[in-house]
Amino acid sequence: MDNYKVIEHDVIVIGAGGAGLRAAIEASAQGVSTGLVCKSLLGKAHTVMAEGGIAAALANVDSEDGWQTHFCDTMKGGKMLNNYRMAELHAKEAPMRVKELEKWGAVFDRTKDGKILQRAFGGHKYKRLCHVGDRTGLELIRTLQDKGVHQGINVYMECTITKLFKDGDTISGAFGYYRNSGEYVLFKAKAIVLATGGVGKSFSVTSNSWEYTGDGHALAYEAGCDLIDMEFLQFHPTGMVWPPGVKGILVTEGVRGEGGILRNNKNERFMFKYLPESTRHEFAETEAEASQWLEATLNLTKSTARRPPELSTRDNVARAIYTEVKEGRGSPHGGVFLDISYQDSNRIKQKLPSMYHQFKELADVDITAGPMEVGPTAHYIMGGVRVDADTAQSKVKGLFACGEVSGGMHGANRLGGNSLSDLIVFGARAGLHAANYAKELKGKPSINGKEIEAEITDLERPLNAQSGQNPYDLHKELNHIMSTYVGIFREENDLVTGLDKLVELNKKLDNLKVVNNRTYNPGWHMCRDLKNMLICSMAITKSALSRKESRGAHSRLDYTETDKELSKVNSAVFKQDGEMKLEHTPTLSMPEELAKLFN
Amino acid sequence: MAKVTLKVYRGDKEKGEFKTYEVPIEDGMVILDAIHYIQANIDNDIAVRWNCKAAKCGSCSAEVNGKPSLMCKTRLDRFAKDEVITVQPLKTFPLIKDLVTDVSWNYEVNKHITPLTSKDEGEWVIYQEDIERVQEFRKCIECFLCQDVCHVLRDHDKHANFAGPRFLVRTAGLEMHPKDTASRTKYLKEEGGIGYCNITKCCTEVCPEEIHITDNAIIPLKERVVDDFYDPIAKFLKGLFKK
Amino acid sequence: MTQSTVNSSPAHTTKTVRKDNWWLEPASIALGFTLFIIYATFRAFENNYYEINQYLSPFYSPKIILEFWKFSPAILVLWIPAGFRATCYYYRKAYYRSYFMDPPACGVGHGGGSSYCGETTFPFVLQNLHRYFFYMAALVVLWLWKDAFDSLFFQGQFTFSILSLVMFVNVVLLSNYTFGCHAYRHLVGGKLDCFSCTKASQTKHKVWQFVSKLNEHHMFWAWMSLFSVAFTDFYIRQVASGAYSPMRIF
């Protein structure tokens, strides 16, 4: 069967967000032929939704900052479950990567002395987030896009990858279809980099776009990789709650970084009571101290006042908001109030321009005049493909992963701003090592034609079916299951029920039906996306069941405390004999000189 | 339950028709929500591009009642009750299917612009006042609505001679970058075809990021082209003082 | 109307599907311009009632009297503001839309076709000379300031009238229009890539910021000054012909 196009490159990067673009730039800079495949148009990836900034210890605003502090903040934020080596490399290399972006054309906001300006963010001890108003992600992606374009990367837009091929235990290619034409395409490659982002579309309230269907997680799982830490799914504390059409859309943590205050319907600044004992000493004790900190921040001066409690880590703030709403102290549309309107309105418009427009146009709310209503929204998965920290290579030879699809960097909870820096640090590493791997690989790994035929048959089943279910109905069902049984707070019974329902739902996947042909047919696209979302949802649920403690973003109502034994293991999901298996594997232990930093 | 009636183009370049749909209205609903409703409940195969649904990615460009708009920020309550809303794909680019057009021409144009070029190898010191202009241009989300509405492309098909507002904005961001040393005026005059722009400002009118495309990007670039090609007196004086 | 051929599809078969009154704006602008042009042409050729005592009509200022010139002196001057406005970036937008219908409104199709050359060929390539017209128009405006001050003195005596007030308002509006010009904005600082680099460029930055503020409302100043200059001339004509009084206050 020859009804597919064949394209050959040394390195194929799947996904063109920050990580994928950075990987492709690095690989092509090494002189290997590089192809970049993405589901959307170039420059539209979800990275544009990252608003607040890139965390890098440049020490431009707070001179005390350094990679050691950034490393410690990241590990503490991740409840020490992180791959320490990734956190270390990340903290060390982020500043260099940010400066590199600037040389490539990124135009960051400036300090008075002409350096890159940095703002405060949750869980970061110092002001560390390099930013451009509240559209840092757009700046990052446009910079990388233009850099890549002029470097001569081959970009294959609106192309979905559905399967990876191996020759023995070595990666050999990828198969997929062009969304536009429905034409099939086979990419032959020596090395493949996954940079496909996250899984948010499994949840009904999410900040993620349609692309976030866990494709890379599922592809890697099918190819034999481990998915680690899948129980850790970050709910961003502040998503829009009204109107219904925009429920879940992100409200940047930058609002709180710039001094935004959270209140319930009793006008209480409730975050003071939700600070965990372990970090309480890092935060302001009174409203007066918090406003002192803010005043110093606004005037770019020094103060001994500690950060406001709103800048606690995301897991914490999300739980706090959820609890306030659940206990009846929420706002009219089921959120809480986030208020920045007490500040000068021109400053708000300058520092948070897209938030201003977003609320004005979509919710008829003027954030310079009154509070926003916000609530938690599924935002980011800490878990993902297990990779080697230095090379970003997975268990499968020649298969690399970086960005959100990789696991380990963020442990049990990601700090805001650490995602964009993760993309560029590990994007570059994955690109470099994929290129080196491709250069060193002897011969060309082969692809079995039978597997391609089987894949095409599988893809076309819903088109050829006489009758069957609407894939969108199944998607709604999946959203309902995940949001009901595997949400912010979890317990045994819910998780078990959820898993049963997912298994039931999985059976229905063989019985889908869509109309029309393969030409730009979103219904047909949804069928395969569903399969990927289900793999990820099951991995999340199974991992959540196995972790009988509360840690970071994983909160169990039946096990509210952390468990000492579980602090030493990562959950790992993998495919064995056609079934999803789970085991707990020991975390990497830190060398002495890093461990010392925590004393 | 209140309903809205939409007339949506269904079909491809050769064959198609406007199909009428009735969609129940929710508070704060936008056109894109209505299209999603159709996709999930009526016609699974209706083709539409979208990503962020928050006017940050520039994917869901279409023409709503004849006006190039982002579907994700066009609210239904902005229309009169009982008004039938027409949704068409962009006109300026070849149609693929339904509301999706082939915008690949834009990506080709982009390749021809000289990227940021600087000789400053050290750590950059740049002051806020020097980048404010550039930052406005970098807000661009590449929705290509300006390209769609520009009559030079839309009505005169000058795709081969004119880069379009989006890429004049990008060029402006590079030309005005305090660390950039390259000159793009020759490109602007020749390949970029800035002379085709007759500054009728429709690009500015449709820009969802409210970039002052004409006043802040295109006209300043036209003036820079004048500096280099149409101002003999200034050239003469400059030559005189250089010696 | 010719439709674009390259991008044709059944999705776009009519000129536009816009339902709003998109034609209203170009139509009223065309009407406004036409009325002004008729009045200004009539006045330029009238060659009468343009000066009385210390008052001089802006259409005839600066007054240039040449031996050999047998026609109205206004013609020796009026080409400057006419040329300045004709090549002005705002007026270009307005008349390309209203007179040339290219395009009449956004997203509204028109007599398209690939013969369009925009401002790349003669005569429209001459629009690039806008800055030269600016230099001259700026001198004319300075002269009109002089006229306004002159109107305050009659036979060495200080005097003030409503007509003087009108002349001052007019010259303020004309200044805001002229010094908010896009070409001036470029020349005064817009051409710089770095505002902070030298002391001189820092000063230029401040001027540029001021000009940018005026420039933001260039259309407003363009129309206001168009009305005011016609009205000032009309008032002086009526005073000179004896129909009105200058309404002296003291």
mmCIF file of N, CA and C in Angstrom, chain B residues 100-174:
data_model
loop_
_atom_site.group_PDB
_atom_site.id
_atom_site.type_symbol
_atom_site.label_atom_id
_atom_site.label_comp_id
_atom_site.label_asym_id
_atom_site.label_seq_id
_atom_site.Cartn_x
_atom_site.Cartn_y
_atom_site.Cartn_z
ATOM 1 N N VAL B 100 -11.741 27.104 6.892
ATOM 2 C CA VAL B 100 -10.281 26.985 6.935
ATOM 3 C C VAL B 100 -9.666 27.342 5.587
ATOM 4 N N THR B 101 -8.698 28.257 5.617
ATOM 5 C CA THR B 101 -8.020 28.635 4.378
ATOM 6 C C THR B 101 -6.538 28.293 4.460
ATOM 7 N N ASP B 102 -5.911 28.272 3.298
ATOM 8 C CA ASP B 102 -4.492 27.954 3.220
ATOM 9 C C ASP B 102 -3.690 29.247 3.360
ATOM 10 N N VAL B 103 -3.109 29.458 4.528
ATOM 11 C CA VAL B 103 -2.388 30.703 4.792
ATOM 12 C C VAL B 103 -0.876 30.549 4.613
ATOM 13 N N SER B 104 -0.454 29.494 3.934
ATOM 14 C CA SER B 104 0.980 29.198 3.853
ATOM 15 C C SER B 104 1.768 30.313 3.148
ATOM 16 N N TRP B 105 1.102 31.064 2.280
ATOM 17 C CA TRP B 105 1.778 32.193 1.610
ATOM 18 C C TRP B 105 2.445 33.118 2.630
ATOM 19 N N ASN B 106 1.761 33.352 3.727
ATOM 20 C CA ASN B 106 2.314 34.246 4.762
ATOM 21 C C ASN B 106 3.651 33.750 5.296
ATOM 22 N N TYR B 107 3.732 32.441 5.495
ATOM 23 C CA TYR B 107 4.962 31.882 6.049
ATOM 24 C C TYR B 107 6.115 31.998 5.050
ATOM 25 N N GLU B 108 5.769 31.965 3.757
ATOM 26 C CA GLU B 108 6.800 32.142 2.731
ATOM 27 C C GLU B 108 7.315 33.580 2.750
ATOM 28 N N VAL B 109 6.390 34.537 2.831
ATOM 29 C CA VAL B 109 6.784 35.951 2.850
ATOM 30 C C VAL B 109 7.753 36.203 4.007
ATOM 31 N N ASN B 110 7.434 35.623 5.144
ATOM 32 C CA ASN B 110 8.225 35.862 6.358
ATOM 33 C C ASN B 110 9.693 35.490 6.177
ATOM 34 N N LYS B 111 9.931 34.441 5.375
ATOM 35 C CA LYS B 111 11.303 33.950 5.202
ATOM 36 C C LYS B 111 12.206 34.982 4.535
ATOM 37 N N HIS B 112 11.596 35.947 3.838
ATOM 38 C CA HIS B 112 12.398 36.881 3.052
ATOM 39 C C HIS B 112 12.840 38.117 3.831
ATOM 40 N N ILE B 113 12.411 38.208 5.072
ATOM 41 C CA ILE B 113 12.773 39.397 5.854
ATOM 42 C C ILE B 113 14.089 39.148 6.580
ATOM 43 N N THR B 114 15.016 40.096 6.460
ATOM 44 C CA THR B 114 16.307 39.945 7.152
ATOM 45 C C THR B 114 16.078 39.904 8.662
ATOM 46 N N PRO B 115 16.514 38.846 9.337
ATOM 47 C CA PRO B 115 16.277 38.758 10.783
ATOM 48 C C PRO B 115 17.128 39.767 11.560
ATOM 49 N N LEU B 116 16.906 39.802 12.862
ATOM 50 C CA LEU B 116 17.650 40.714 13.725
ATOM 51 C C LEU B 116 19.152 40.506 13.523
ATOM 52 N N THR B 117 19.839 41.593 13.272
ATOM 53 C CA THR B 117 21.270 41.524 12.994
ATOM 54 C C THR B 117 21.964 42.515 13.920
ATOM 55 N N SER B 118 22.892 42.030 14.728
ATOM 56 C CA SER B 118 23.545 42.944 15.654
ATOM 57 C C SER B 118 25.016 42.594 15.792
ATOM 58 N N LYS B 119 25.813 43.619 15.995
ATOM 59 C CA LYS B 119 27.241 43.371 16.184
ATOM 60 C C LYS B 119 27.604 43.375 17.662
ATOM 61 N N ASP B 120 26.635 43.712 18.512
ATOM 62 C CA ASP B 120 26.896 43.822 19.938
ATOM 63 C C ASP B 120 26.943 42.428 20.567
ATOM 64 N N GLU B 121 28.162 41.971 20.859
ATOM 65 C CA GLU B 121 28.327 40.610 21.357
ATOM 66 C C GLU B 121 28.151 40.526 22.871
ATOM 67 N N GLY B 122 28.301 41.661 23.537
ATOM 68 C CA GLY B 122 28.259 41.647 25.001
ATOM 69 C C GLY B 122 26.857 41.548 25.549
ATOM 70 N N GLU B 123 26.736 41.723 26.864
ATOM 71 C CA GLU B 123 25.413 41.720 27.486
ATOM 72 C C GLU B 123 24.684 43.000 27.086
ATOM 73 N N TRP B 124 23.433 42.884 26.684
ATOM 74 C CA TRP B 124 22.735 44.045 26.149
ATOM 75 C C TRP B 124 22.142 44.920 27.252
ATOM 76 N N VAL B 125 22.447 46.195 27.155
ATOM 77 C CA VAL B 125 21.770 47.170 28.003
ATOM 78 C C VAL B 125 20.801 47.924 27.095
ATOM 79 N N ILE B 126 19.534 47.791 27.379
ATOM 80 C CA ILE B 126 18.501 48.433 26.549
ATOM 81 C C ILE B 126 17.515 49.098 27.501
ATOM 82 N N TYR B 127 17.159 50.337 27.207
ATOM 83 C CA TYR B 127 16.223 51.029 28.093
ATOM 84 C C TYR B 127 14.795 50.903 27.578
ATOM 85 N N GLN B 128 13.876 50.965 28.539
ATOM 86 C CA GLN B 128 12.471 50.752 28.221
ATOM 87 C C GLN B 128 11.987 51.687 27.110
ATOM 88 N N GLU B 129 12.415 52.966 27.157
ATOM 89 C CA GLU B 129 11.884 53.907 26.160
ATOM 90 C C GLU B 129 12.326 53.552 24.740
ATOM 91 N N ASP B 130 13.394 52.756 24.630
ATOM 92 C CA ASP B 130 13.878 52.402 23.299
ATOM 93 C C ASP B 130 13.145 51.209 22.695
ATOM 94 N N ILE B 131 12.416 50.477 23.525
ATOM 95 C CA ILE B 131 11.765 49.279 22.988
ATOM 96 C C ILE B 131 10.252 49.372 22.997
ATOM 97 N N GLU B 132 9.726 50.480 23.512
ATOM 98 C CA GLU B 132 8.266 50.568 23.588
ATOM 99 C C GLU B 132 7.612 50.437 22.207
ATOM 100 N N ARG B 133 8.202 51.098 21.207
ATOM 101 C CA ARG B 133 7.653 50.986 19.855
ATOM 102 C C ARG B 133 7.681 49.535 19.390
ATOM 103 N N VAL B 134 8.828 48.892 19.605
ATOM 104 C CA VAL B 134 9.002 47.526 19.133
ATOM 105 C C VAL B 134 8.033 46.580 19.838
ATOM 106 N N GLN B 135 7.833 46.827 21.133
ATOM 107 C CA GLN B 135 6.943 45.940 21.887
ATOM 108 C C GLN B 135 5.513 45.992 21.352
ATOM 109 N N GLU B 136 5.093 47.150 20.871
ATOM 110 C CA GLU B 136 3.747 47.211 20.294
ATOM 111 C C GLU B 136 3.649 46.257 19.104
ATOM 112 N N PHE B 137 4.677 46.250 18.267
ATOM 113 C CA PHE B 137 4.623 45.404 17.073
ATOM 114 C C PHE B 137 4.702 43.933 17.438
ATOM 115 N N ARG B 138 5.384 43.656 18.525
ATOM 116 C CA ARG B 138 5.558 42.251 18.889
ATOM 117 C C ARG B 138 4.332 41.668 19.576
ATOM 118 N N LYS B 139 3.326 42.497 19.783
ATOM 119 C CA LYS B 139 2.049 41.965 20.278
ATOM 120 C C LYS B 139 1.331 41.149 19.208
ATOM 121 N N CYS B 140 1.787 41.300 17.958
ATOM 122 C CA CYS B 140 1.086 40.655 16.838
ATOM 123 C C CYS B 140 0.938 39.158 17.078
ATOM 124 N N ILE B 141 -0.292 38.645 16.877
ATOM 125 C CA ILE B 141 -0.547 37.218 17.097
ATOM 126 C C ILE B 141 -0.659 36.456 15.780
ATOM 127 N N GLU B 142 -0.320 37.113 14.684
ATOM 128 C CA GLU B 142 -0.361 36.474 13.363
ATOM 129 C C GLU B 142 -1.704 35.832 13.058
ATOM 130 N N CYS B 143 -2.770 36.587 13.272
ATOM 131 C CA CYS B 143 -4.099 36.086 12.910
ATOM 132 C C CYS B 143 -4.347 36.302 11.425
ATOM 133 N N PHE B 144 -3.532 37.149 10.813
ATOM 134 C CA PHE B 144 -3.620 37.450 9.384
ATOM 135 C C PHE B 144 -4.914 38.139 8.979
ATOM 136 N N LEU B 145 -5.628 38.720 9.940
ATOM 137 C CA LEU B 145 -6.828 39.486 9.590
ATOM 138 C C LEU B 145 -6.442 40.718 8.776
ATOM 139 N N CYS B 146 -5.289 41.320 9.120
ATOM 140 C CA CYS B 146 -4.853 42.504 8.376
ATOM 141 C C CYS B 146 -4.527 42.123 6.936
ATOM 142 N N GLN B 147 -3.927 40.959 6.756
ATOM 143 C CA GLN B 147 -3.614 40.491 5.410
ATOM 144 C C GLN B 147 -4.914 40.251 4.641
ATOM 145 N N ASP B 148 -5.898 39.708 5.354
ATOM 146 C CA ASP B 148 -7.176 39.377 4.716
ATOM 147 C C ASP B 148 -7.911 40.634 4.263
ATOM 148 N N VAL B 149 -7.901 41.652 5.114
ATOM 149 C CA VAL B 149 -8.725 42.827 4.810
ATOM 150 C C VAL B 149 -8.013 43.771 3.845
ATOM 151 N N CYS B 150 -6.698 43.669 3.746
ATOM 152 C CA CYS B 150 -5.938 44.620 2.920
ATOM 153 C C CYS B 150 -6.354 44.473 1.463
ATOM 154 N N HIS B 151 -6.858 45.560 0.884
ATOM 155 C CA HIS B 151 -7.398 45.473 -0.476
ATOM 156 C C HIS B 151 -6.323 45.184 -1.516
ATOM 157 N N VAL B 152 -5.071 45.491 -1.176
ATOM 158 C CA VAL B 152 -3.988 45.211 -2.120
ATOM 159 C C VAL B 152 -3.893 43.701 -2.372
ATOM 160 N N LEU B 153 -4.137 42.933 -1.324
ATOM 161 C CA LEU B 153 -4.118 41.479 -1.466
ATOM 162 C C LEU B 153 -5.511 40.944 -1.789
ATOM 163 N N ARG B 154 -6.494 41.497 -1.086
ATOM 164 C CA ARG B 154 -7.857 40.984 -1.174
ATOM 165 C C ARG B 154 -8.487 41.218 -2.553
ATOM 166 N N ASP B 155 -8.330 42.433 -3.056
ATOM 167 C CA ASP B 155 -8.985 42.763 -4.312
ATOM 168 C C ASP B 155 -8.035 42.803 -5.496
ATOM 169 N N HIS B 156 -6.755 43.076 -5.226
ATOM 170 C CA HIS B 156 -5.835 43.236 -6.345
ATOM 171 C C HIS B 156 -4.871 42.068 -6.501
ATOM 172 N N ASP B 157 -4.954 41.110 -5.612
ATOM 173 C CA ASP B 157 -4.127 39.895 -5.733
ATOM 174 C C ASP B 157 -2.639 40.169 -5.882
ATOM 175 N N LYS B 158 -2.145 41.152 -5.135
ATOM 176 C CA LYS B 158 -0.725 41.483 -5.286
ATOM 177 C C LYS B 158 0.157 40.607 -4.394
ATOM 178 N N HIS B 159 -0.226 39.388 -4.205
ATOM 179 C CA HIS B 159 0.543 38.504 -3.318
ATOM 180 C C HIS B 159 2.006 38.393 -3.730
ATOM 181 N N ALA B 160 2.253 38.521 -5.024
ATOM 182 C CA ALA B 160 3.628 38.351 -5.493
ATOM 183 C C ALA B 160 4.468 39.623 -5.295
ATOM 184 N N ASN B 161 3.795 40.759 -5.100
ATOM 185 C CA ASN B 161 4.541 42.022 -5.050
ATOM 186 C C ASN B 161 4.505 42.717 -3.697
ATOM 187 N N PHE B 162 3.674 42.254 -2.800
ATOM 188 C CA PHE B 162 3.404 43.011 -1.584
ATOM 189 C C PHE B 162 3.397 42.073 -0.377
ATOM 190 N N ALA B 163 4.161 42.448 0.651
ATOM 191 C CA ALA B 163 4.288 41.570 1.816
ATOM 192 C C ALA B 163 3.063 41.601 2.718
ATOM 193 N N GLY B 164 2.304 42.700 2.669
ATOM 194 C CA GLY B 164 1.116 42.801 3.517
ATOM 195 C C GLY B 164 1.430 43.396 4.873
ATOM 196 N N PRO B 165 0.398 43.952 5.533
ATOM 197 C CA PRO B 165 0.596 44.668 6.803
ATOM 198 C C PRO B 165 1.332 43.837 7.853
ATOM 199 N N ARG B 166 0.984 42.567 7.992
ATOM 200 C CA ARG B 166 1.634 41.763 9.035
ATOM 201 C C ARG B 166 3.156 41.825 8.922
ATOM 202 N N PHE B 167 3.650 41.740 7.702
ATOM 203 C CA PHE B 167 5.097 41.654 7.568
ATOM 204 C C PHE B 167 5.751 43.030 7.523
ATOM 205 N N LEU B 168 4.961 44.043 7.267
ATOM 206 C CA LEU B 168 5.486 45.393 7.446
ATOM 207 C C LEU B 168 5.636 45.649 8.945
ATOM 208 N N VAL B 169 4.686 45.123 9.720
ATOM 209 C CA VAL B 169 4.788 45.263 11.179
ATOM 210 C C VAL B 169 6.029 44.538 11.692
ATOM 211 N N ARG B 170 6.262 43.343 11.192
ATOM 212 C CA ARG B 170 7.459 42.627 11.655
ATOM 213 C C ARG B 170 8.719 43.401 11.273
ATOM 214 N N THR B 171 8.741 43.885 10.033
ATOM 215 C CA THR B 171 9.908 44.637 9.579
ATOM 216 C C THR B 171 10.116 45.891 10.433
ATOM 217 N N ALA B 172 9.011 46.553 10.770
ATOM 218 C CA ALA B 172 9.123 47.757 11.605
ATOM 219 C C ALA B 172 9.756 47.402 12.949
ATOM 220 N N GLY B 173 9.351 46.284 13.524
ATOM 221 C CA GLY B 173 9.893 45.854 14.807
ATOM 222 C C GLY B 173 11.394 45.603 14.734
ATOM 223 N N LEU B 174 11.866 45.159 13.586
ATOM 224 C CA LEU B 174 13.298 44.913 13.413
ATOM 225 C C LEU B 174 14.036 46.212 13.117
#
